[in-house]
Amino acid sequence: ADIPGLVEGAAEGAGLGIQFLKHLTRTRLLLHLVDMAPVDVKQDPVESVKIINRELLHYSDALGKQPQWLILNKMDLVPDDIRDELTQEVLTRLDWQGPVYKISGQTGEGCAQLCEDIMLYLDDLRQSEQPPAKPIEE
């Protein structure tokens, strides 16, 4: 589910928040796609993630506790000499404990690994949710 319109106050019905949040209840994995080179330099990607997580928890404890991965996008626009420092700053400010991927949708950097890991994660999840096969009776 892609929820670019999720805004602060969504859990109380702001914008299309409730519709977006209901849609998310069907997901098995949440990906926070963070713009690491926003056009508006006043936009704080860390605060955006915090707002979304607050709304998820406010809407539903279960939704707020869904597995989450952090996807740092537009890394091709971040100068090489500050990439690691900027990444660490984001992780520290979020106190992030889950998986993190640095990608560029423009160049494709990191995208193949991310997609492969998502597929493996979801396949493993499906396997663990399936009941064991019944033995064949002779």
mmCIF file of C-alpha atoms in Angstrom:
data_model
loop_
_atom_site.group_PDB
_atom_site.id
_atom_site.type_symbol
_atom_site.label_atom_id
_atom_site.label_comp_id
_atom_site.label_asym_id
_atom_site.label_seq_id
_atom_site.Cartn_x
_atom_site.Cartn_y
_atom_site.Cartn_z
ATOM 1 C CA ALA A 1 0.000 0.000 0.000
ATOM 2 C CA ASP A 2 1.294 3.426 -0.880
ATOM 3 C CA ILE A 3 0.090 6.126 1.493
ATOM 4 C CA PRO A 4 1.661 9.427 0.447
ATOM 5 C CA GLY A 5 -1.363 11.332 1.747
ATOM 6 C CA LEU A 6 -1.099 10.193 5.348
ATOM 7 C CA VAL A 7 -1.005 13.354 7.430
ATOM 8 C CA GLU A 8 -0.811 14.256 11.078
ATOM 9 C CA GLY A 9 -4.253 13.720 12.572
ATOM 10 C CA ALA A 10 -5.092 10.915 10.140
ATOM 11 C CA ALA A 11 -6.185 8.600 12.948
ATOM 12 C CA GLU A 12 -8.799 11.222 13.901
ATOM 13 C CA GLY A 13 -10.012 11.450 10.306
ATOM 14 C CA ALA A 14 -7.864 14.272 8.901
ATOM 15 C CA GLY A 15 -7.591 14.120 5.131
ATOM 16 C CA LEU A 16 -8.193 10.617 3.850
ATOM 17 C CA GLY A 17 -6.387 9.253 6.896
ATOM 18 C CA ILE A 18 -8.891 6.672 8.115
ATOM 19 C CA GLN A 19 -9.231 5.217 4.603
ATOM 20 C CA PHE A 20 -5.448 4.990 4.243
ATOM 21 C CA LEU A 21 -5.031 3.467 7.686
ATOM 22 C CA LYS A 22 -7.769 0.870 7.101
ATOM 23 C CA HIS A 23 -6.011 -0.078 3.881
ATOM 24 C CA LEU A 24 -2.757 -0.608 5.782
ATOM 25 C CA THR A 25 -4.291 -3.156 8.147
ATOM 26 C CA ARG A 26 -3.996 -5.729 5.347
ATOM 27 C CA THR A 27 -0.242 -5.318 4.991
ATOM 28 C CA ARG A 28 2.416 -7.626 6.396
ATOM 29 C CA LEU A 29 5.347 -5.235 6.119
ATOM 30 C CA LEU A 30 5.565 -1.454 6.246
ATOM 31 C CA LEU A 31 8.241 0.352 4.268
ATOM 32 C CA HIS A 32 9.060 3.931 5.215
ATOM 33 C CA LEU A 33 10.347 5.508 2.007
ATOM 34 C CA VAL A 34 12.297 8.547 3.184
ATOM 35 C CA ASP A 35 13.380 11.324 0.823
ATOM 36 C CA MET A 36 16.996 11.995 1.805
ATOM 37 C CA ALA A 37 17.293 14.970 -0.564
ATOM 38 C CA PRO A 38 13.971 16.799 -0.221
ATOM 39 C CA VAL A 39 13.305 19.760 -2.488
ATOM 40 C CA ASP A 40 11.995 21.666 0.533
ATOM 41 C CA VAL A 41 15.018 21.792 2.828
ATOM 42 C CA LYS A 42 12.693 22.586 5.753
ATOM 43 C CA GLN A 43 11.141 19.125 5.385
ATOM 44 C CA ASP A 44 12.554 16.858 8.086
ATOM 45 C CA PRO A 45 12.477 13.205 6.971
ATOM 46 C CA VAL A 46 12.893 12.019 10.558
ATOM 47 C CA GLU A 47 9.880 14.006 11.731
ATOM 48 C CA SER A 48 7.849 12.598 8.821
ATOM 49 C CA VAL A 49 8.590 9.030 9.943
ATOM 50 C CA LYS A 50 7.761 9.912 13.549
ATOM 51 C CA ILE A 51 4.417 11.436 12.529
ATOM 52 C CA ILE A 52 3.503 8.363 10.496
ATOM 53 C CA ASN A 53 4.431 6.016 13.340
ATOM 54 C CA ARG A 54 2.386 8.071 15.821
ATOM 55 C CA GLU A 55 -0.616 7.883 13.503
ATOM 56 C CA LEU A 56 -0.182 4.127 13.032
ATOM 57 C CA LEU A 57 -0.064 3.543 16.790
ATOM 58 C CA HIS A 58 -2.939 5.908 17.469
ATOM 59 C CA TYR A 59 -5.101 4.090 14.929
ATOM 60 C CA SER A 60 -4.219 0.579 16.078
ATOM 61 C CA ASP A 61 -1.641 -0.985 18.388
ATOM 62 C CA ALA A 62 -1.365 -3.937 16.007
ATOM 63 C CA LEU A 63 -0.706 -1.668 13.025
ATOM 64 C CA GLY A 64 1.863 0.310 14.990
ATOM 65 C CA LYS A 65 3.686 -2.905 15.829
ATOM 66 C CA GLN A 66 3.815 -4.216 12.252
ATOM 67 C CA PRO A 67 7.330 -4.991 10.989
ATOM 68 C CA GLN A 68 8.853 -1.842 9.489
ATOM 69 C CA TRP A 69 11.816 -1.245 7.238
ATOM 70 C CA LEU A 70 13.434 2.115 6.617
ATOM 71 C CA ILE A 71 14.183 2.899 2.973
ATOM 72 C CA LEU A 72 16.435 5.916 2.471
ATOM 73 C CA ASN A 73 15.775 7.096 -1.085
ATOM 74 C CA LYS A 74 17.575 9.563 -3.379
ATOM 75 C CA MET A 75 20.933 8.598 -1.928
ATOM 76 C CA ASP A 76 22.475 9.413 -5.316
ATOM 77 C CA LEU A 77 21.798 13.081 -4.513
ATOM 78 C CA VAL A 78 23.559 12.923 -1.151
ATOM 79 C CA PRO A 79 27.287 13.706 -1.436
ATOM 80 C CA ASP A 80 29.433 10.610 -0.857
ATOM 81 C CA ASP A 81 31.404 12.266 1.933
ATOM 82 C CA ILE A 82 28.300 12.755 4.126
ATOM 83 C CA ARG A 83 26.197 9.685 3.236
ATOM 84 C CA ASP A 84 27.248 7.594 6.221
ATOM 85 C CA GLU A 85 27.048 10.521 8.638
ATOM 86 C CA LEU A 86 23.582 11.530 7.410
ATOM 87 C CA THR A 87 22.365 7.929 7.555
ATOM 88 C CA GLN A 88 23.643 7.534 11.111
ATOM 89 C CA GLU A 89 22.008 10.799 12.152
ATOM 90 C CA VAL A 90 18.628 9.602 10.848
ATOM 91 C CA LEU A 91 18.975 6.201 12.528
ATOM 92 C CA THR A 92 19.996 7.783 15.833
ATOM 93 C CA ARG A 93 17.196 10.351 15.841
ATOM 94 C CA LEU A 94 14.659 7.626 15.091
ATOM 95 C CA ASP A 95 16.272 5.123 17.450
ATOM 96 C CA TRP A 96 15.783 2.760 14.492
ATOM 97 C CA GLN A 97 16.171 -0.935 15.235
ATOM 98 C CA GLY A 98 14.854 -2.509 12.026
ATOM 99 C CA PRO A 99 16.326 -3.108 8.586
ATOM 100 C CA VAL A 100 17.646 -0.100 6.653
ATOM 101 C CA TYR A 101 18.217 0.206 2.908
ATOM 102 C CA LYS A 102 19.962 3.020 1.059
ATOM 103 C CA ILE A 103 18.604 3.262 -2.467
ATOM 104 C CA SER A 104 18.173 5.500 -5.467
ATOM 105 C CA GLY A 105 15.026 5.086 -7.498
ATOM 106 C CA GLN A 106 16.682 7.153 -10.226
ATOM 107 C CA THR A 107 19.866 5.094 -10.641
ATOM 108 C CA GLY A 108 18.542 1.797 -9.282
ATOM 109 C CA GLU A 109 21.254 1.650 -6.611
ATOM 110 C CA GLY A 110 20.167 -0.765 -3.877
ATOM 111 C CA CYS A 111 16.747 -1.441 -5.433
ATOM 112 C CA ALA A 112 17.405 -5.018 -6.565
ATOM 113 C CA GLN A 113 18.607 -6.042 -3.098
ATOM 114 C CA LEU A 114 15.623 -4.357 -1.459
ATOM 115 C CA CYS A 115 13.152 -6.116 -3.767
ATOM 116 C CA GLU A 116 14.839 -9.469 -3.268
ATOM 117 C CA ASP A 117 14.822 -9.065 0.516
ATOM 118 C CA ILE A 118 11.137 -8.083 0.508
ATOM 119 C CA MET A 119 10.262 -11.172 -1.528
ATOM 120 C CA LEU A 120 12.293 -13.446 0.747
ATOM 121 C CA TYR A 121 10.775 -11.899 3.869
ATOM 122 C CA LEU A 122 7.205 -12.298 2.603
ATOM 123 C CA ASP A 123 7.871 -15.847 1.363
ATOM 124 C CA ASP A 124 9.275 -16.789 4.777
ATOM 125 C CA LEU A 125 6.261 -15.209 6.453
ATOM 126 C CA ARG A 126 3.843 -17.163 4.240
ATOM 127 C CA GLN A 127 5.710 -20.400 4.919
ATOM 128 C CA SER A 128 5.562 -19.885 8.669
ATOM 129 C CA GLU A 129 1.829 -19.129 8.547
ATOM 130 C CA GLN A 130 0.879 -22.257 6.615
ATOM 131 C CA PRO A 131 -0.324 -25.179 8.661
ATOM 132 C CA PRO A 132 1.939 -28.213 8.498
ATOM 133 C CA ALA A 133 1.059 -30.751 5.834
ATOM 134 C CA LYS A 134 -0.981 -33.687 7.028
ATOM 135 C CA PRO A 135 0.704 -37.061 6.713
ATOM 136 C CA ILE A 136 -0.578 -39.282 3.943
ATOM 137 C CA GLU A 137 -2.564 -42.150 5.332
ATOM 138 C CA GLU A 138 -1.921 -45.517 3.796
#
